[in-house]
Short mmCIF file of C-alpha atoms and ligand atoms in Angstrom, two decimals:
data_model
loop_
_atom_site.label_atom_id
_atom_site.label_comp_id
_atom_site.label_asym_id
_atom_site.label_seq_id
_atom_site.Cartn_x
_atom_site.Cartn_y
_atom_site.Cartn_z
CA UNK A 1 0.00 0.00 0.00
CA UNK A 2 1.19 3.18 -1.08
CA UNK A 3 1.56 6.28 1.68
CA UNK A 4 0.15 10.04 0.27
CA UNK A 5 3.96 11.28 1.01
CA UNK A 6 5.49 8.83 -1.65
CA UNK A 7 3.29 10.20 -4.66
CA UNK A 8 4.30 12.92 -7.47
CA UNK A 9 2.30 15.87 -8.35
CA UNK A 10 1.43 14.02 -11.36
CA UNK A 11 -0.08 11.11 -9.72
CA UNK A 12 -3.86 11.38 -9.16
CA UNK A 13 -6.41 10.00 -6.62
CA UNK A 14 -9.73 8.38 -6.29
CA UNK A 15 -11.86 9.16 -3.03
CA UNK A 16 -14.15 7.17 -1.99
CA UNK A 17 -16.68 7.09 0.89
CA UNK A 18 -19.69 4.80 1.28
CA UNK A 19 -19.22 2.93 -2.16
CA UNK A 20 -19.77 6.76 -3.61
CA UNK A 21 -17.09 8.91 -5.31
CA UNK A 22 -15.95 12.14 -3.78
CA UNK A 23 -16.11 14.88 -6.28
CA UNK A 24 -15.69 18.63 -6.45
CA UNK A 25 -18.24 21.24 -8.67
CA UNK A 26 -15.70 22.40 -10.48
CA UNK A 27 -14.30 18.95 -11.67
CA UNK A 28 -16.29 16.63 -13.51
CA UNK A 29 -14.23 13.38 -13.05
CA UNK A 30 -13.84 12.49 -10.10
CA UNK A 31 -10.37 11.51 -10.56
CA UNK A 32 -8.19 14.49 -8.35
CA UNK A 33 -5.00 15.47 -9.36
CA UNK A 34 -2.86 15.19 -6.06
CA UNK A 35 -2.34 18.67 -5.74
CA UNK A 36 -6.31 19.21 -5.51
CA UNK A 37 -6.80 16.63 -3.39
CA UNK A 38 -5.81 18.37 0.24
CA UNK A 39 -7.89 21.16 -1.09
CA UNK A 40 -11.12 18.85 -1.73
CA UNK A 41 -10.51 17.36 1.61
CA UNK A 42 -10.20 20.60 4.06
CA UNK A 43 -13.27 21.38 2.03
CA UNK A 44 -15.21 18.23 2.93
CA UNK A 45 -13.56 17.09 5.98
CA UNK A 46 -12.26 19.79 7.54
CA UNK A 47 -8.60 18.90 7.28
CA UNK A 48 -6.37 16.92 5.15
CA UNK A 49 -4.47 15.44 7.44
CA UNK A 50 -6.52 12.45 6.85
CA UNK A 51 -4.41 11.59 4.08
CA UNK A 52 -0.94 11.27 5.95
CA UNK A 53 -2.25 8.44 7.32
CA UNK A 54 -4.48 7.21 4.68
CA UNK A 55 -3.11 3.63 2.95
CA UNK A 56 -3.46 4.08 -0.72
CA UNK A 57 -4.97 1.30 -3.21
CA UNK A 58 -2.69 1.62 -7.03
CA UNK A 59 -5.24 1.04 -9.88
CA UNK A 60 -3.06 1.69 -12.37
CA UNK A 61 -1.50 4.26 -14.89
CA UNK A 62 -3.67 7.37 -15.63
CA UNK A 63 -2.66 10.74 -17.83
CA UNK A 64 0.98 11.67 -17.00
CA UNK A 65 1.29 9.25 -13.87
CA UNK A 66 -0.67 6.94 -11.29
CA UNK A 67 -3.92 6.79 -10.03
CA UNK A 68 -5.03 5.79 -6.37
CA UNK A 69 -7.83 4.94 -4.55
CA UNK A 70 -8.40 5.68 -0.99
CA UNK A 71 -11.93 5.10 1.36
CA UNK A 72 -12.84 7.55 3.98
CA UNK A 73 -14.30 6.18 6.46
CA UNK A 74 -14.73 9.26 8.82
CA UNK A 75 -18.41 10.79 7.76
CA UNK A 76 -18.19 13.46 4.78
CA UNK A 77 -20.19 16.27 3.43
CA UNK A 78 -22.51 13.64 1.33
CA UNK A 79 -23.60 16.49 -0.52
CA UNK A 80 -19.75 15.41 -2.57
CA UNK A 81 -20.71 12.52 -3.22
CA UNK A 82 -21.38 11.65 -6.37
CA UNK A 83 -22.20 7.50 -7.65
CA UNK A 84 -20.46 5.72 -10.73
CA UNK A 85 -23.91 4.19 -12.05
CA UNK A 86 -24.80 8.33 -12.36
CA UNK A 87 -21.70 9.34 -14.17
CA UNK A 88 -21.17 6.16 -16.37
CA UNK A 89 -23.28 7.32 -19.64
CA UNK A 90 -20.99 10.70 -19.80
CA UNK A 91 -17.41 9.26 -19.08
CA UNK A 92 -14.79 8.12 -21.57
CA UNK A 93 -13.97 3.98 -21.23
CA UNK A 94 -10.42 4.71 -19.93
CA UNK A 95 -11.89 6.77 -17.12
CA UNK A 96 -15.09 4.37 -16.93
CA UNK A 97 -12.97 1.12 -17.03
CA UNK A 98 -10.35 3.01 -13.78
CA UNK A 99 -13.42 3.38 -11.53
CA UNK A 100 -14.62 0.40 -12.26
CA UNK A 101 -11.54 -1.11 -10.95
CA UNK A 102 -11.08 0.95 -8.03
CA UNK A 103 -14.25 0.32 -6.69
CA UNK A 104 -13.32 -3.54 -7.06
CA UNK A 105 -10.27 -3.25 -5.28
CA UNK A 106 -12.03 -1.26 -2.25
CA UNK A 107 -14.31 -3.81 -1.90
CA UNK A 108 -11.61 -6.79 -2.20
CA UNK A 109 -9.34 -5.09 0.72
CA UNK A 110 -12.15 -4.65 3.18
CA UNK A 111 -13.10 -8.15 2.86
CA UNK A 112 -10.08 -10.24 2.75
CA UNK A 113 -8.26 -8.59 5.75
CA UNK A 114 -8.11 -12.12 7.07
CA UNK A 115 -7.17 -15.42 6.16
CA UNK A 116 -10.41 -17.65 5.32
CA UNK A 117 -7.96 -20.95 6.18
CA UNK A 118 -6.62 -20.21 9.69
CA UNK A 119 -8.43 -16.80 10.37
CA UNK A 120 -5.05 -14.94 10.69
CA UNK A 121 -3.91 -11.23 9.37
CA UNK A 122 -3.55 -11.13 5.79
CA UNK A 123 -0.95 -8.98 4.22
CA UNK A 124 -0.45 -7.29 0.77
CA UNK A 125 1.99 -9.27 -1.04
CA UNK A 126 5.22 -7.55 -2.25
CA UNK A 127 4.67 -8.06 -5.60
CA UNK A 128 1.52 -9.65 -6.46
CA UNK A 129 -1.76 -7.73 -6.08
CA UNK A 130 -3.00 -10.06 -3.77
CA UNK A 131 -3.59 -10.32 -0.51
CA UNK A 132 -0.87 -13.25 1.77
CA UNK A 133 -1.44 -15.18 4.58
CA UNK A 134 2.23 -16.48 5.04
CA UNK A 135 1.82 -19.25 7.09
CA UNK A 136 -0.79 -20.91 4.61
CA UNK A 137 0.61 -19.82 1.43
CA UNK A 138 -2.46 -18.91 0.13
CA UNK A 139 -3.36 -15.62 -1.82
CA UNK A 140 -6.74 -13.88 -1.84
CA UNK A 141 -6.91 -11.92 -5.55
CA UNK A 142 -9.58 -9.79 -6.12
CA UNK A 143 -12.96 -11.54 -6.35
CA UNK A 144 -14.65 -11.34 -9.67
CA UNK A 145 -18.32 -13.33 -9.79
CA UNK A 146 -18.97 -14.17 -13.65
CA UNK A 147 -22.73 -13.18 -14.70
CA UNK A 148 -24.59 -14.64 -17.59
CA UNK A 149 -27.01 -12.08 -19.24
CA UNK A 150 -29.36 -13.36 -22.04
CA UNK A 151 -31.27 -11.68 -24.78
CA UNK A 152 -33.72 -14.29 -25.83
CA UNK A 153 -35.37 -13.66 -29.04
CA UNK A 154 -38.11 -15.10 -30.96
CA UNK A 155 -38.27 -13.49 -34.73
CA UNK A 156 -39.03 -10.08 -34.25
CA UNK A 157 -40.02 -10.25 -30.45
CA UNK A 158 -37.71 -10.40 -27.11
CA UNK A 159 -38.12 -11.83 -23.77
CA UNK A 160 -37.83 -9.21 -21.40
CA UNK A 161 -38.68 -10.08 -17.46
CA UNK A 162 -39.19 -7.71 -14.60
CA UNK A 163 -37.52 -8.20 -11.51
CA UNK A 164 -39.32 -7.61 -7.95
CA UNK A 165 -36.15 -4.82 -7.46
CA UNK A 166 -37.50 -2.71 -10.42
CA UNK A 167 -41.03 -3.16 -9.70
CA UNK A 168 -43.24 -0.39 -12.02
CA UNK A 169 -39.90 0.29 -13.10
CA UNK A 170 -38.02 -1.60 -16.45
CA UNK A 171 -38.20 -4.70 -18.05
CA UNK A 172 -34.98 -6.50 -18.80
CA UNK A 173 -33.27 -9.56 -20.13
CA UNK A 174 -32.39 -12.40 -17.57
CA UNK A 175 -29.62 -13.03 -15.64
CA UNK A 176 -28.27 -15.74 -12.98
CA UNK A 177 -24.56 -16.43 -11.53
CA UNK A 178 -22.51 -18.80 -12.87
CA UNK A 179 -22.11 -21.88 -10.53
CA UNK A 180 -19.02 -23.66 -9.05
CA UNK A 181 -17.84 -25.87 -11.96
CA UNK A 182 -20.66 -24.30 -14.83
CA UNK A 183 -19.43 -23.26 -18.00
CA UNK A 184 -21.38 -20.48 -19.08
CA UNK A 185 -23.37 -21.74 -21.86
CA UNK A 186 -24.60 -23.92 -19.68
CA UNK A 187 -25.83 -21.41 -17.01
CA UNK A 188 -27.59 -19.29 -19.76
CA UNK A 189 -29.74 -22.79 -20.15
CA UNK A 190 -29.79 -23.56 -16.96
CA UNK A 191 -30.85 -20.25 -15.84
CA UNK A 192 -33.52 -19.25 -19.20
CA UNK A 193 -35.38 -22.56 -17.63
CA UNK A 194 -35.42 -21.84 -13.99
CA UNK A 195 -36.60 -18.22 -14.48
CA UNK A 196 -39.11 -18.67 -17.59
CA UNK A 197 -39.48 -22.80 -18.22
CA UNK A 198 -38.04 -22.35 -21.79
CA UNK A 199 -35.63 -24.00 -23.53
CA UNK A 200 -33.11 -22.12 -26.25
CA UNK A 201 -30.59 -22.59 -28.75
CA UNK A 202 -27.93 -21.13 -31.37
CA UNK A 203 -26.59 -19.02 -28.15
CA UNK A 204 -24.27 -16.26 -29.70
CA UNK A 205 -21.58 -14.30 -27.18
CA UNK A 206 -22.14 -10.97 -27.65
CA UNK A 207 -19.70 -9.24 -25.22
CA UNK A 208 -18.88 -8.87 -21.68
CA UNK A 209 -18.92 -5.79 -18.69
CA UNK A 210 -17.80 -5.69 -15.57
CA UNK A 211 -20.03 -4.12 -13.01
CA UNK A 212 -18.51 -3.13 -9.79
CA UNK A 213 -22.07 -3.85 -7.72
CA UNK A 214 -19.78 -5.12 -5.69
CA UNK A 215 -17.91 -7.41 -8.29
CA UNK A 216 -19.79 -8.77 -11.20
CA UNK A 217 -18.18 -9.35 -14.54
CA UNK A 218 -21.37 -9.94 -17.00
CA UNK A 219 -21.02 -11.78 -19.75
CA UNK A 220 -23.71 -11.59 -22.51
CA UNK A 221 -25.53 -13.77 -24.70
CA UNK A 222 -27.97 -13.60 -27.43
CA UNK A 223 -30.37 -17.04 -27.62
CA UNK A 224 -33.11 -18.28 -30.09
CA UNK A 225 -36.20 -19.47 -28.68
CA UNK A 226 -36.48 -23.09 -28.92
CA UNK A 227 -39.54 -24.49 -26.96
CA UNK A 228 -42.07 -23.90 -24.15
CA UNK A 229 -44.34 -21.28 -22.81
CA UNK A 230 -43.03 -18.44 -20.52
CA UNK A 231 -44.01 -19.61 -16.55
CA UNK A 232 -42.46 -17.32 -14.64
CA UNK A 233 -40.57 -19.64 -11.76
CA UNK A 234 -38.51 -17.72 -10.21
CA UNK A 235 -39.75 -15.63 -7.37
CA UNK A 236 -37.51 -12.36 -8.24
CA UNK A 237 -39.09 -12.23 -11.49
CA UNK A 238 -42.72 -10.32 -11.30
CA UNK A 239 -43.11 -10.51 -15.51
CA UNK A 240 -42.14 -11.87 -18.32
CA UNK A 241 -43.18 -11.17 -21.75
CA UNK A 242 -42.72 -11.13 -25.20
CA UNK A 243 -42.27 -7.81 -26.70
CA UNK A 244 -42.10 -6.66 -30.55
CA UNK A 245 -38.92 -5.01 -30.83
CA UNK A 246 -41.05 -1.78 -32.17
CA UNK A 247 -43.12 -1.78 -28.95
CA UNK A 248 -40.62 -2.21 -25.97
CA UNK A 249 -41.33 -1.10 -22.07
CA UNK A 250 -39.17 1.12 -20.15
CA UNK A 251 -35.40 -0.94 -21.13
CA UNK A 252 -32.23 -0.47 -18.44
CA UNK A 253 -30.02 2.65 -20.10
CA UNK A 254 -27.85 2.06 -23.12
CA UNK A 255 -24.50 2.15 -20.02
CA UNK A 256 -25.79 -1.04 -18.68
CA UNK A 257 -25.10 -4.01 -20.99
CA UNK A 258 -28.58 -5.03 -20.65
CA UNK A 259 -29.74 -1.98 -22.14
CA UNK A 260 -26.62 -2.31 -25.02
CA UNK A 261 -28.12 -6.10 -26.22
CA UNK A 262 -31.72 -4.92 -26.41
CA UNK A 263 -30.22 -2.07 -28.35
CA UNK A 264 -28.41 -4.14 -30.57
CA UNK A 265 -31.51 -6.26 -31.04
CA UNK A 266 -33.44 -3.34 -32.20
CA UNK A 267 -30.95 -2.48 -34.16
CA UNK A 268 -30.53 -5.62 -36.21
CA UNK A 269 -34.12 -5.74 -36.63
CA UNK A 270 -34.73 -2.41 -37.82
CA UNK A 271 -31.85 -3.00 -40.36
CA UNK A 272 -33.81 -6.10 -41.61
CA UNK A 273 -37.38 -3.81 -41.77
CA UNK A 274 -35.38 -1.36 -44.50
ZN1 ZN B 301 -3.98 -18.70 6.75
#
């Protein structure tokens, strides 16, 4: 871990405070050039002496030099705080792709500060990012949990379901954890049957996001209807429906990759239509 007094001017730094990012009004990213960053801080805080102590996360290269992440855990102005999900649509991928990270590596050091084997003090390793239990040998990496998403389509029509979460709110394409020893393919069948009772086929990969909510990395599928009738099974799904790809419900926003596959579908149907 990295100490405030070993950085250059050129290095910058990510704040953090309740899974939120600290931001200024005056700077749009909320990625702080080190020699804002004791100004933000007296600002929100009250002092910056915060930082002295403060053990910094790398995340990697950014601009002219590094970036960092720290977490504040004293209580801040919330009034700074600003979240990813509301920032995502405007930001550039390298800045998208950095906070995305950070937030993952946050969320990996608070949770393995011990060793899961023999309950003992982790440390960082030296060289790997990882964190060490010595006596075990055994390294804790950052945990990523892989996500199937599926688009399942039927000619012109989609099946779109809507969770109990987003109740009155959006209708969006399934999803489900992949399982200890489950390739993925196989969860995208496995998980189109639990939640709706059908059965699919030609699966395509369409691409992949990761989704730092805490640590997802979603991997998405289109699928061809195959056989059944939708039964809702699953008991976080309120509806499921077809829908005509010229008369969709409220959809998840183009950031999510949800949002990007019904998009796409559209797309490629539209393209058909002309
Ligand atoms: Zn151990």
């Amino acid at each position: 871990m990295a100490k405030f007094t070993q950085l250059q001017e050129t290095d910058y730094l990510l704040v953090m405070h309740k899974q939120q990012l600290l931001s200024h009004a005056s700077i749009e990213i909320p990625i702080i050039q080190i020699p804002h960053v004791e100004k933000l801080l007296v600002k929100v805080l009250g002092n910056a002496n915060i930082l002295n102590e403060a053990e910094l996360i790398q995340v990697g290269p950014y601009a002219d030099g590094q970036c960092y992440v720290f977490d504040v855990f004293h209580s801040t102005d919330d009034s700074y705080l600003v979240s990813f999900r509301s920032l995502m649509q405007a930001m550039a991928n390298e800045e998208k792709q950095l906070i995305n990270r950070a937030m993952q590596l946050i969320t990996w050091r608070k949770q393995h500060q011990y060793c899961g084997q023999c309950g003992q003090k982790t440390r960082l390793h030296d060289e790997e990012q990882a964190f060490h239990c010595k006596p075990c040998e055994l390294f804790y990496y950052p945990r990523i949990s892989p996500c199937m998403m599926c688009l399942v389509t039927k000619g012109d029509y989609c099946l779109l379901a809507q969770h109990q979460k987003h109740r009155n709110g959006f209708y969006s394409t399934l999803a489900g954890f992949v399982e200890a020893g489950e390739e993925v393919e196989a969860t995208v069948h496995r998980e189109v049957m639990e939640e709706v009772s059908l059965t699919v086929s030609n699966l395509s990969y369409y691409t992949s996001q990761a989704w730092p909510f805490p640590h997802q990395l979603m991997i998405g599928y289109f699928a061809e209807y195959a056989s059944g009738d939708i039964v809702v099974q699953d008991k976080e799904i309120v509806d499921a429906q077809w829908f005509h790809y010229s008369d969709l419900p409220d959809i998840p926003p183009p950031e999510t990759l949800s949002g990007m596959m019904i998009g796409e579908f559209v797309k490629q149907r539209t393209k058909n239509v002309k």
